[in-house]
Coordinates of C-alpha atoms in Angstrom, one line a residue:
Chain A
M256 CA 159.7 20.2 -31.7
S257 CA 162.7 18.0 -31.8
G258 CA 164.8 16.4 -34.5
Q259 CA 164.3 17.3 -38.1
P260 CA 161.2 19.4 -38.7
S261 CA 158.8 17.9 -41.2
G262 CA 157.4 19.9 -44.1
R263 CA 154.3 20.7 -42.0
D264 CA 156.3 21.7 -39.0
S265 CA 158.5 24.2 -40.8
R266 CA 155.5 25.8 -42.5
H267 CA 153.8 26.0 -39.1
R268 CA 156.9 27.7 -37.7
W269 CA 156.8 30.3 -40.6
Q270 CA 153.2 30.9 -39.8
S271 CA 153.7 31.5 -36.1
L272 CA 156.3 34.2 -37.2
I273 CA 153.6 36.3 -38.8
P274 CA 152.1 37.8 -35.7
L275 CA 155.6 38.5 -34.5
L276 CA 156.5 40.3 -37.7
A277 CA 153.2 42.2 -37.5
L278 CA 154.1 43.3 -34.0
L279 CA 157.6 44.3 -35.2
A280 CA 156.2 46.4 -38.0
L281 CA 153.8 48.0 -35.5
A282 CA 156.6 48.8 -33.1
A283 CA 158.7 50.2 -35.9
S284 CA 156.0 52.5 -36.9
V285 CA 155.4 54.2 -33.5
P286 CA 157.9 57.0 -34.1
V287 CA 156.3 57.8 -37.4
F288 CA 152.8 58.1 -36.0
G289 CA 153.0 58.6 -32.3
G290 CA 153.9 61.7 -30.3
K291 CA 156.8 62.0 -27.9
Y292 CA 154.9 60.5 -25.0
Y293 CA 154.0 57.3 -26.9
V294 CA 157.5 56.9 -28.4
D295 CA 159.0 57.2 -24.8
L296 CA 156.3 54.8 -23.5
A297 CA 157.0 52.3 -26.3
A298 CA 160.7 52.5 -25.7
K299 CA 160.1 51.9 -22.0
V300 CA 158.0 48.8 -22.8
M301 CA 160.7 47.4 -25.1
I302 CA 163.4 47.9 -22.6
L303 CA 161.2 46.2 -20.0
A304 CA 160.6 43.4 -22.5
I305 CA 164.3 42.8 -22.8
F306 CA 164.5 42.8 -19.0
A307 CA 161.6 40.2 -18.8
L308 CA 163.2 38.1 -21.6
S309 CA 166.3 37.9 -19.6
L310 CA 164.5 36.7 -16.5
E311 CA 162.5 34.3 -18.6
L312 CA 165.8 32.5 -19.5
L313 CA 166.3 31.9 -15.8
V314 CA 162.8 31.3 -14.6
G315 CA 161.1 29.7 -17.6
Q316 CA 164.0 27.9 -19.3
T317 CA 166.1 26.9 -16.3
G318 CA 163.5 26.8 -13.5
L319 CA 165.5 29.3 -11.3
V320 CA 163.2 31.7 -9.7
S321 CA 165.3 34.8 -9.0
F322 CA 163.9 37.6 -6.9
G323 CA 167.0 39.8 -7.3
H324 CA 167.2 40.3 -11.0
A325 CA 166.8 44.1 -10.8
A326 CA 170.3 44.2 -9.4
F327 CA 171.8 43.4 -12.8
F328 CA 169.5 45.8 -14.5
G329 CA 170.7 48.5 -12.1
I330 CA 174.4 47.6 -12.5
G331 CA 174.1 47.9 -16.3
A332 CA 172.5 51.3 -15.9
Y333 CA 174.9 52.6 -13.3
A334 CA 177.9 51.3 -15.3
A335 CA 176.6 53.3 -18.3
A336 CA 176.1 56.4 -16.3
L337 CA 179.2 56.3 -14.2
L338 CA 181.6 55.2 -17.0
S339 CA 180.3 58.0 -19.4
P340 CA 182.6 61.0 -19.0
Q341 CA 180.8 64.2 -18.0
S342 CA 182.6 66.2 -20.7
G343 CA 181.6 64.3 -23.8
P344 CA 180.2 61.1 -25.2
A345 CA 182.0 57.8 -24.8
S346 CA 182.3 55.2 -27.4
I347 CA 179.6 52.5 -27.4
W348 CA 182.2 49.9 -28.3
L349 CA 183.7 50.5 -24.8
L350 CA 180.5 51.4 -22.8
L351 CA 178.2 48.6 -23.7
P352 CA 180.7 45.8 -23.1
A353 CA 181.7 47.5 -19.9
A354 CA 178.1 47.5 -18.7
L355 CA 177.5 44.0 -19.8
A356 CA 180.8 42.8 -18.1
A357 CA 179.9 44.6 -14.9
A358 CA 176.5 42.9 -14.7
G359 CA 178.1 39.6 -15.7
L360 CA 180.8 39.8 -13.1
Y361 CA 178.4 40.5 -10.2
A362 CA 176.3 37.6 -11.5
L363 CA 179.3 35.3 -11.5
A364 CA 180.0 36.2 -7.9
V365 CA 176.5 36.1 -6.7
G366 CA 175.6 33.0 -8.8
A367 CA 178.5 31.0 -7.5
L368 CA 177.1 31.5 -4.0
S369 CA 173.4 31.5 -4.6
L370 CA 173.3 28.5 -6.9
R371 CA 174.4 26.3 -4.0
T372 CA 171.0 26.8 -2.6
R373 CA 167.7 25.5 -4.0
G374 CA 164.0 26.4 -4.1
V375 CA 162.8 28.9 -1.5
Y376 CA 166.4 29.5 -0.3
F377 CA 167.5 30.5 -3.8
I378 CA 164.6 33.0 -4.0
M379 CA 165.5 34.6 -0.7
V380 CA 169.2 34.6 -1.3
T381 CA 168.9 36.3 -4.7
L382 CA 166.7 38.9 -3.0
A383 CA 169.2 39.5 -0.4
F384 CA 172.1 39.9 -2.8
A385 CA 170.0 42.4 -4.9
Q386 CA 169.5 44.3 -1.7
M387 CA 173.2 44.3 -1.1
A388 CA 173.7 46.0 -4.5
Y389 CA 170.9 48.4 -3.8
Y390 CA 172.5 49.5 -0.5
V391 CA 175.9 49.8 -2.2
F392 CA 174.4 52.4 -4.5
H393 CA 172.0 53.9 -2.1
D394 CA 174.2 54.4 1.0
T395 CA 177.7 55.1 -0.5
Q396 CA 178.9 57.9 -2.6
L397 CA 179.8 55.5 -5.5
G398 CA 176.8 56.5 -7.5
G399 CA 175.7 59.7 -5.9
G400 CA 173.8 58.0 -3.2
S401 CA 170.0 58.3 -3.2
D402 CA 170.1 61.3 -5.4
G403 CA 171.3 59.2 -8.4
V404 CA 173.6 60.2 -11.2
Y405 CA 173.0 61.7 -14.6
L406 CA 174.2 60.6 -18.0
Y407 CA 174.8 63.6 -20.1
F408 CA 175.8 62.3 -23.4
R409 CA 174.6 59.2 -25.1
P410 CA 177.6 57.1 -26.4
Q411 CA 178.8 57.5 -30.0
V412 CA 178.5 54.7 -32.5
D413 CA 181.5 55.3 -34.7
L414 CA 183.5 53.0 -36.8
A415 CA 186.8 54.1 -38.3
G416 CA 185.8 57.8 -37.8
V417 CA 182.4 57.3 -39.5
R418 CA 179.3 58.0 -37.5
L419 CA 177.1 54.9 -37.9
L420 CA 174.2 55.9 -35.7
D421 CA 173.3 59.1 -34.0
L422 CA 171.7 58.0 -30.7
D423 CA 170.9 61.5 -29.8
R424 CA 168.1 61.6 -32.3
P425 CA 165.0 60.0 -30.7
H426 CA 163.9 58.0 -33.7
V427 CA 167.3 56.5 -34.2
F428 CA 167.6 55.6 -30.5
Y429 CA 164.1 54.1 -30.6
L430 CA 165.0 51.9 -33.5
F431 CA 168.2 51.0 -31.7
V432 CA 166.3 49.8 -28.7
L433 CA 163.9 47.8 -31.0
A434 CA 166.9 46.2 -32.7
A435 CA 168.3 45.2 -29.3
L436 CA 165.0 43.7 -28.4
V437 CA 164.8 41.7 -31.7
L438 CA 168.4 40.5 -31.2
T439 CA 167.8 39.5 -27.6
F440 CA 164.7 37.5 -28.7
A441 CA 166.5 35.9 -31.5
L442 CA 169.4 35.0 -29.3
L443 CA 167.2 33.4 -26.7
A444 CA 165.2 31.6 -29.3
T445 CA 168.3 30.2 -30.8
M446 CA 169.6 29.3 -27.4
Q447 CA 166.4 27.4 -26.6
R448 CA 167.0 25.1 -29.5
S449 CA 170.6 24.6 -28.9
R450 CA 172.3 21.9 -26.9
F451 CA 172.8 24.4 -24.0
G452 CA 169.1 25.3 -24.0
R453 CA 168.1 21.7 -24.0
A454 CA 170.3 21.0 -21.0
L455 CA 168.8 23.9 -19.2
A456 CA 165.3 22.6 -19.9
G457 CA 166.4 19.2 -18.6
I458 CA 167.6 20.9 -15.4
R459 CA 164.4 22.6 -15.0
V460 CA 162.4 19.4 -15.4
N461 CA 164.5 17.2 -13.2
E462 CA 168.0 18.2 -12.1
T463 CA 168.8 15.0 -10.4
R464 CA 168.1 13.1 -13.6
M465 CA 170.4 15.4 -15.5
R466 CA 173.2 14.8 -13.0
A467 CA 172.6 11.0 -13.2
A468 CA 172.8 11.4 -17.0
G469 CA 176.3 12.8 -16.5
F470 CA 175.7 16.6 -16.8
A471 CA 177.5 18.8 -14.3
T472 CA 174.5 21.0 -13.7
F473 CA 176.2 23.8 -11.7
P474 CA 178.2 25.2 -14.6
Y475 CA 175.1 25.2 -16.8
K476 CA 173.0 27.0 -14.2
L477 CA 175.8 29.5 -13.5
A478 CA 176.1 30.2 -17.3
A479 CA 172.4 30.7 -17.6
F480 CA 172.6 33.0 -14.6
V481 CA 175.4 35.1 -16.0
V482 CA 173.8 35.3 -19.5
A483 CA 170.5 36.4 -18.0
A484 CA 172.3 39.0 -15.9
M485 CA 174.1 40.3 -18.9
L486 CA 170.9 40.7 -20.9
A487 CA 169.3 42.4 -17.9
G488 CA 172.4 44.7 -17.9
L489 CA 171.7 45.5 -21.5
A490 CA 168.2 46.5 -20.6
G491 CA 169.6 48.6 -17.8
F492 CA 172.2 50.2 -20.1
L493 CA 169.4 51.2 -22.6
N494 CA 167.3 52.5 -19.8
A495 CA 170.1 54.8 -18.6
L496 CA 170.6 56.1 -22.1
K497 CA 166.9 56.7 -22.5
D498 CA 166.3 58.6 -19.3
G499 CA 169.7 60.2 -18.9
Y500 CA 169.3 59.5 -15.2
V501 CA 169.9 56.6 -12.9
N502 CA 168.9 56.3 -9.3
P503 CA 169.0 53.4 -6.8
E504 CA 165.3 52.6 -6.9
I505 CA 165.8 50.7 -10.2
L506 CA 167.7 48.1 -8.0
S507 CA 164.9 47.9 -5.5
W508 CA 163.1 44.6 -4.8
H509 CA 159.9 46.2 -6.1
Q510 CA 161.6 46.2 -9.5
S511 CA 162.6 42.6 -9.1
G512 CA 159.1 41.7 -8.1
A513 CA 157.7 43.7 -11.1
V514 CA 159.9 41.9 -13.7
L515 CA 159.0 38.5 -12.1
L516 CA 155.4 39.5 -12.4
M517 CA 155.8 40.4 -16.1
V518 CA 157.2 36.9 -16.7
I519 CA 154.4 35.1 -15.0
L520 CA 151.8 37.4 -16.3
G521 CA 152.8 36.7 -19.9
G522 CA 153.3 33.0 -19.2
I523 CA 156.3 31.1 -18.0
G524 CA 158.1 29.1 -20.6
S525 CA 157.3 31.4 -23.5
L526 CA 159.6 34.1 -25.0
R527 CA 156.6 35.8 -26.5
G528 CA 155.0 35.6 -23.1
A529 CA 157.7 37.6 -21.6
V530 CA 157.3 40.4 -24.1
L531 CA 153.5 40.2 -23.7
G532 CA 153.9 40.3 -20.0
A533 CA 156.0 43.5 -20.2
V534 CA 153.4 45.1 -22.4
A535 CA 150.6 44.1 -20.1
F536 CA 152.3 45.2 -17.0
V537 CA 153.1 48.7 -18.3
G538 CA 149.6 48.8 -19.7
L539 CA 148.1 48.0 -16.3
Q540 CA 150.3 50.6 -14.7
E541 CA 149.3 53.3 -17.2
L542 CA 145.6 52.3 -16.8
Y543 CA 145.5 52.6 -13.1
Q544 CA 147.5 55.7 -13.0
S545 CA 145.3 57.4 -15.5
Q546 CA 143.6 60.3 -14.0
A547 CA 141.2 60.5 -16.8
L548 CA 139.7 57.2 -15.7
F549 CA 140.1 57.2 -12.0
G550 CA 140.3 60.8 -11.1
A551 CA 141.5 61.4 -7.6
L552 CA 141.9 57.7 -6.9
A553 CA 144.6 57.4 -9.4
R554 CA 147.0 58.4 -6.7
H555 CA 146.4 55.1 -5.0
W556 CA 147.0 53.1 -8.2
Q557 CA 148.9 50.4 -6.4
L558 CA 145.7 49.1 -4.8
P559 CA 144.0 48.0 -8.0
L560 CA 147.3 46.9 -9.3
G561 CA 147.9 44.6 -6.2
L562 CA 144.4 43.2 -6.5
T563 CA 144.8 42.7 -10.2
I564 CA 148.1 40.9 -9.6
I565 CA 146.5 38.6 -7.1
A566 CA 143.5 37.9 -9.4
L567 CA 145.7 37.3 -12.5
V568 CA 148.1 35.0 -10.8
A569 CA 145.3 33.0 -9.1
L570 CA 143.1 32.8 -12.2
M571 CA 145.6 32.6 -15.0
P572 CA 148.4 30.3 -13.8
K573 CA 149.7 29.9 -17.4
G574 CA 149.7 33.6 -18.1
L575 CA 148.3 35.5 -21.0
I576 CA 150.0 33.3 -23.5
G577 CA 148.3 30.3 -22.0
L578 CA 144.9 31.9 -22.1
P579 CA 143.7 30.5 -25.4
A580 CA 144.7 27.0 -24.1
Q581 CA 143.0 27.6 -20.8
M582 CA 139.8 28.7 -22.5
R583 CA 139.9 25.7 -24.9
A584 CA 140.4 23.4 -21.9
R585 CA 137.3 24.9 -20.2
R586 CA 135.0 24.0 -23.1
Chain B
M107 CA 185.5 52.1 22.6
D108 CA 184.9 52.1 26.4
L109 CA 183.1 49.5 28.4
A110 CA 179.9 51.6 28.8
T111 CA 179.6 52.3 25.1
F112 CA 180.3 48.7 24.3
L113 CA 177.6 47.6 26.7
I114 CA 175.2 50.0 25.2
Q115 CA 175.8 48.7 21.7
C116 CA 175.4 45.2 22.9
L117 CA 172.1 46.0 24.5
N118 CA 171.0 47.7 21.3
A119 CA 172.1 44.7 19.3
V120 CA 170.2 42.3 21.5
Q121 CA 167.1 44.5 21.4
Y122 CA 167.2 44.8 17.6
G123 CA 167.9 41.0 17.3
L124 CA 165.0 40.1 19.6
L125 CA 162.6 42.3 17.7
L126 CA 163.7 40.7 14.5
F127 CA 163.1 37.4 16.0
L128 CA 159.5 38.2 16.7
V129 CA 159.0 38.9 13.0
A130 CA 161.2 36.1 11.7
S131 CA 159.8 33.4 13.9
G132 CA 156.4 33.9 12.3
L133 CA 157.9 33.9 8.9
T134 CA 159.9 30.7 9.4
L135 CA 156.9 28.9 11.0
I136 CA 154.6 29.9 8.3
F137 CA 157.0 28.6 5.7
G138 CA 158.0 25.6 7.6
I139 CA 154.6 24.4 8.5
M140 CA 152.4 25.6 5.7
G141 CA 155.0 25.8 3.0
V142 CA 154.0 29.3 2.1
I143 CA 156.4 32.1 1.4
N144 CA 154.7 35.2 2.8
L145 CA 156.1 38.4 1.4
A146 CA 153.4 40.4 3.2
H147 CA 154.8 39.4 6.6
G148 CA 156.6 42.8 6.8
S149 CA 153.3 44.5 6.3
F150 CA 152.0 43.0 9.5
Y151 CA 154.9 44.7 11.3
M152 CA 154.0 47.9 9.6
I153 CA 150.3 47.4 10.5
G154 CA 151.4 46.9 14.2
A155 CA 153.2 50.2 14.3
Y156 CA 150.5 52.1 12.6
M157 CA 147.9 50.5 14.9
A158 CA 150.0 51.7 17.9
Y159 CA 149.9 55.2 16.4
A160 CA 146.3 55.2 15.4
L161 CA 144.7 53.4 18.4
A162 CA 146.6 55.2 21.2
P163 CA 144.5 58.4 21.2
W164 CA 141.3 56.5 20.8
V165 CA 142.2 54.1 23.6
G166 CA 143.2 57.0 25.8
T167 CA 140.0 59.1 25.4
T168 CA 137.3 56.5 24.9
L169 CA 138.5 53.6 27.1
G170 CA 140.7 55.6 29.5
G171 CA 143.4 53.0 29.1
G172 CA 147.1 53.3 28.5
F173 CA 149.8 51.5 26.7
F174 CA 149.0 48.0 27.7
T175 CA 145.3 48.5 26.7
T176 CA 146.5 49.5 23.2
L177 CA 148.7 46.6 23.0
A178 CA 146.0 44.2 24.1
I179 CA 143.5 45.6 21.6
G180 CA 146.1 45.6 18.8
L181 CA 146.9 42.0 19.5
A182 CA 143.3 40.9 19.6
L183 CA 142.7 42.7 16.3
S184 CA 145.8 41.1 14.8
I185 CA 144.6 37.6 15.8
V186 CA 141.2 38.3 14.1
L187 CA 143.1 39.7 11.0
G188 CA 145.3 36.7 10.9
Y189 CA 142.4 34.3 11.2
L190 CA 140.4 36.0 8.4
L191 CA 143.5 36.4 6.1
E192 CA 144.3 32.7 6.5
W193 CA 140.7 31.7 5.9
G194 CA 140.1 34.0 2.9
F195 CA 143.4 34.2 1.2
F196 CA 146.4 32.2 2.4
S197 CA 144.5 28.8 2.5
F198 CA 144.4 29.0 -1.3
L199 CA 148.2 29.3 -1.5
Y200 CA 149.2 26.1 0.1
E201 CA 148.9 24.0 -3.0
R202 CA 150.5 26.6 -5.3
E203 CA 154.0 26.9 -6.5
H204 CA 156.4 29.2 -4.7
L205 CA 156.5 31.6 -7.6
Q206 CA 152.8 32.1 -7.4
Q207 CA 152.9 32.5 -3.7
V208 CA 155.7 35.1 -4.0
L209 CA 153.7 37.1 -6.5
M210 CA 150.3 36.8 -4.8
T211 CA 151.7 38.0 -1.5
Y212 CA 153.7 40.7 -3.3
G213 CA 150.3 41.9 -4.6
L214 CA 149.0 41.7 -1.0
I215 CA 151.9 44.0 0.0
L216 CA 150.7 46.6 -2.5
V217 CA 147.2 46.3 -1.3
F218 CA 148.2 46.8 2.4
E219 CA 150.5 49.7 1.6
E220 CA 147.8 51.5 -0.3
L221 CA 145.1 50.8 2.2
R222 CA 147.3 52.2 4.8
S223 CA 147.9 55.2 2.6
I224 CA 144.2 55.6 2.1
L225 CA 143.3 55.2 5.8
V226 CA 146.2 56.8 7.7
G227 CA 148.1 58.6 5.1
N228 CA 151.8 58.7 4.2
D229 CA 153.3 60.8 7.0
V230 CA 155.9 59.8 9.4
H231 CA 154.6 59.6 12.9
G232 CA 156.0 59.2 16.4
V233 CA 154.5 57.2 19.1
A234 CA 154.9 58.3 22.7
V235 CA 156.6 56.1 25.2
P236 CA 154.4 55.5 28.2
D237 CA 155.4 57.7 31.1
W238 CA 156.3 55.0 33.5
L239 CA 158.8 53.6 31.0
A240 CA 160.2 56.8 29.8
G241 CA 163.2 57.0 32.1
S242 CA 166.7 55.7 31.9
V243 CA 168.7 53.1 33.7
P244 CA 172.2 54.1 34.8
L245 CA 175.1 52.1 33.3
G246 CA 178.3 52.7 35.2
D247 CA 179.1 56.3 36.1
V248 CA 178.3 58.4 33.2
M249 CA 176.1 56.5 30.7
T250 CA 172.5 55.6 30.9
Y251 CA 170.3 53.3 28.9
P252 CA 166.6 54.0 28.1
T253 CA 164.2 52.0 30.1
Y254 CA 161.9 51.5 27.2
R255 CA 164.5 49.7 25.2
L256 CA 165.0 47.2 28.1
F257 CA 161.3 46.8 28.2
I258 CA 161.3 45.9 24.5
S259 CA 164.0 43.3 25.1
G260 CA 162.1 42.1 28.1
V261 CA 158.9 41.5 26.3
C262 CA 160.8 39.7 23.4
I263 CA 162.5 37.5 26.0
A264 CA 159.1 36.7 27.5
V265 CA 157.9 35.8 24.0
V266 CA 160.9 33.6 23.5
F267 CA 160.1 31.7 26.7
G268 CA 156.4 31.5 25.8
L269 CA 157.2 30.2 22.4
Y270 CA 159.6 27.6 23.9
I271 CA 157.0 26.4 26.4
V272 CA 154.3 26.2 23.7
L273 CA 156.5 24.4 21.2
A274 CA 158.4 22.1 23.5
R275 CA 155.8 21.4 26.2
T276 CA 152.4 21.4 24.8
R277 CA 150.5 19.1 22.5
L278 CA 149.9 21.9 20.1
G279 CA 153.5 22.7 20.0
M280 CA 154.3 19.1 19.3
M281 CA 151.9 19.1 16.3
I282 CA 153.6 22.4 15.1
R283 CA 157.0 20.9 15.3
A284 CA 155.8 17.7 13.6
G285 CA 154.2 19.8 10.9
A286 CA 157.4 21.7 10.3
S287 CA 159.3 18.6 9.6
N288 CA 156.7 16.5 7.7
R289 CA 153.5 18.2 6.8
E290 CA 151.9 15.3 5.0
M291 CA 152.6 12.8 7.8
V292 CA 150.9 15.0 10.3
Q293 CA 147.8 15.3 8.0
A294 CA 147.8 11.5 7.5
M295 CA 147.9 11.0 11.3
G296 CA 144.5 12.8 11.6
V297 CA 145.5 16.1 13.0
N298 CA 143.0 18.8 12.2
I299 CA 145.4 20.5 9.9
T300 CA 143.0 23.4 9.0
F301 CA 142.9 24.5 12.7
L302 CA 146.6 24.0 13.1
Y303 CA 147.4 26.2 10.1
R304 CA 145.0 28.9 11.2
V305 CA 146.5 29.0 14.7
V306 CA 150.1 29.1 13.3
F307 CA 149.2 31.8 10.9
A308 CA 147.3 34.0 13.4
S309 CA 150.2 33.5 15.8
G310 CA 152.7 34.6 13.2
V311 CA 150.6 37.7 12.4
A312 CA 150.2 38.5 16.1
L313 CA 154.0 38.2 16.7
A314 CA 154.8 40.6 13.8
V315 CA 152.1 43.0 15.0
L316 CA 153.4 42.9 18.5
A317 CA 156.9 43.6 17.3
G318 CA 155.6 46.6 15.3
M319 CA 153.6 47.9 18.2
I320 CA 156.4 47.8 20.8
A321 CA 159.0 49.0 18.3
A322 CA 156.9 52.0 17.2
P323 CA 158.1 54.4 20.0
V324 CA 161.7 53.7 19.2
S325 CA 161.7 53.4 15.4
S326 CA 158.9 55.8 14.5
V327 CA 156.1 54.9 12.2
Y328 CA 156.8 55.4 8.5
P329 CA 155.6 54.0 5.1
N330 CA 158.5 51.8 4.1
M331 CA 159.1 50.1 7.4
G332 CA 157.4 46.9 6.3
G333 CA 159.7 46.4 3.4
Q334 CA 162.8 46.9 5.3
V335 CA 162.0 44.5 8.1
L336 CA 160.8 41.9 5.6
I337 CA 164.2 41.7 3.8
V338 CA 166.1 41.4 7.0
S339 CA 163.7 38.8 8.2
F340 CA 164.3 36.8 5.1
V341 CA 168.0 37.0 5.7
V342 CA 167.4 35.8 9.3
V343 CA 165.3 32.8 8.0
V344 CA 167.9 31.8 5.5
I345 CA 170.7 31.9 7.9
G346 CA 168.7 30.2 10.6
G347 CA 167.2 27.5 8.4
I348 CA 163.6 27.5 7.3
G349 CA 161.2 26.1 9.8
S350 CA 163.6 26.2 12.7
V351 CA 162.6 28.7 15.5
G352 CA 165.8 28.1 17.4
G353 CA 167.7 28.9 14.2
A354 CA 165.7 32.0 13.8
L355 CA 166.6 33.1 17.3
L356 CA 170.3 32.5 16.9
A357 CA 170.3 34.1 13.4
S358 CA 168.3 37.2 14.7
L359 CA 170.9 37.8 17.4
L360 CA 173.7 37.3 15.0
V361 CA 172.2 39.7 12.5
G362 CA 171.5 42.2 15.3
L363 CA 175.1 42.1 16.5
V364 CA 176.5 42.4 12.9
D365 CA 174.2 45.2 12.0
T366 CA 174.6 47.3 15.2
F367 CA 178.4 46.9 15.5
G368 CA 178.7 47.3 11.7
K369 CA 177.0 50.7 11.9
V370 CA 179.4 51.7 14.6
F371 CA 182.6 50.5 12.9
F372 CA 181.8 50.7 9.2
P373 CA 179.0 53.3 8.9
E374 CA 179.0 53.5 5.0
A375 CA 179.0 49.7 4.6
A376 CA 176.5 49.0 7.3
G377 CA 173.6 48.1 5.0
V378 CA 175.8 45.6 3.2
L379 CA 177.3 43.7 6.1
V380 CA 174.2 41.7 6.9
Y381 CA 174.2 40.3 3.4
L382 CA 177.9 39.5 3.6
L383 CA 177.2 37.6 6.8
M384 CA 174.5 35.7 4.9
A385 CA 176.8 34.9 2.1
A386 CA 179.5 33.7 4.5
I387 CA 177.1 31.4 6.3
L388 CA 175.7 30.0 3.0
L389 CA 179.2 29.2 1.9
W390 CA 179.5 27.1 5.0
K391 CA 175.9 25.7 5.2
P392 CA 173.8 26.2 2.1
E393 CA 170.6 25.4 3.9
G394 CA 171.0 27.5 7.0
L395 CA 172.4 26.7 10.4
F396 CA 169.5 24.4 11.5
R397 CA 167.7 23.1 8.6
Q398 CA 164.4 21.5 9.4
T399 CA 162.6 20.5 6.1

């Protein structure tokens, strides 16, 4: 859609919002109907959805395939855990910006170097820089090494002495995560339609042509990289709050691979796809780990997961979101 | 640091670097020639090490052979594995985008790891050094150096020479080098590209498996070894330049030096130093030291 939407276009846009609103209502109702396990699972899915959305900005919008995105997730999480004092809760107005800033600063440094490379080099370089962050947290005593570090008190959301939200209550925290997801989605959707987003799309399609048109593409790519990192840091921040515990494995390249998988599983180029991919990925993990279905074989859940990944990537290159179109093209 | 210790660290660095080269050369050739990013390459290293562990008793009792028989059988198996993998899986990856290759080979890693877990288990194992290599070589008055580590370096140097001869002096090598710099042109000139790809892939697998097999007595055999060597191999390939075997050699030795001496001088930062090296080189040359494609 470009230019001024016609009457039919804007009605179509409202119509496409309906499934989103239905999903939102469904998500908001989980704490009411579901037990603790499902509330926790749904929160995990939503946090991963934010993570996947952040990568979608890089991969789907800008065409930058990063295999090191877990580093920013981990930095956000570690910032939340390390900057929270052990004696009492911190203020969210300090903690959240600090976590975002930490992720953003690392992205600024890493991006300035990595974005000098293209294609395969970029993939490998982002992977290597994520490993660097992993080793910093794993080998040094900065974050308690491989044992990880605990977050004892969720931050307080106070304004002028008045408690706005009590994040220690599970239902409140759940809705807080849901709100973060909605805001992230809305932010990225707005960004897509903005001049900045259009420039990113142009860079994805043909960077040389953008440069010929007079755009300095490097600052745009770096800005996208930093914003994506900060959103990943937000996801990591929420994850640290949810679990109360952070360990270096959340920075591992397996995590980077998993989030990349979520994006491609859902369908590149679609924000809804990223959310759907997160849901599908967690769903697959839960499925294959279910002892009720697989019994003793559930221990080796990575085998069917690996085979499924191969099959899905091979058979559904457009992801789940593109499945209706793929089926229509078949007929 | 006295001379003997310095010499020992140098030998360690060269040995580690050469082992890395065995793995990274396959990775860089597979990418340079076939345009496939193979994340599962580290798994071949792991498969080699576990083969050394699992085959040794069987070879000893059934065939009455020793270390070299195990090596030979492992290599033969790896060539068959490489051939079958290329035919059944990787040949479908050539036309796909890098992102799809990354994810499909990532799925392959999961498959390999779980198969290994099912077949051999998750324990850490040691592999015995063959008796005739188990001694030490004296260095100066006080220090000695394990003979087996010199053997590893020796095998790797032999491989380097072998690779050089094949790449620079044979017709096959000529086609490989041509394929690394311009794949389409080689196809257009009527070379049997399917055969070439299969040979390159099987060779890459065999090299990684060989590296795993000879490294097993030194580094022990444990579940995550594939992932670790994979990441470092990527760093080597990025530093050396994709498709360049010479670049991979130089980069491997550089990484070996930085890593080994880094562990000595800055033990806490050792894991990070290699990536700092990569960052420094990328600042200077964004496409690696010897870019090919």
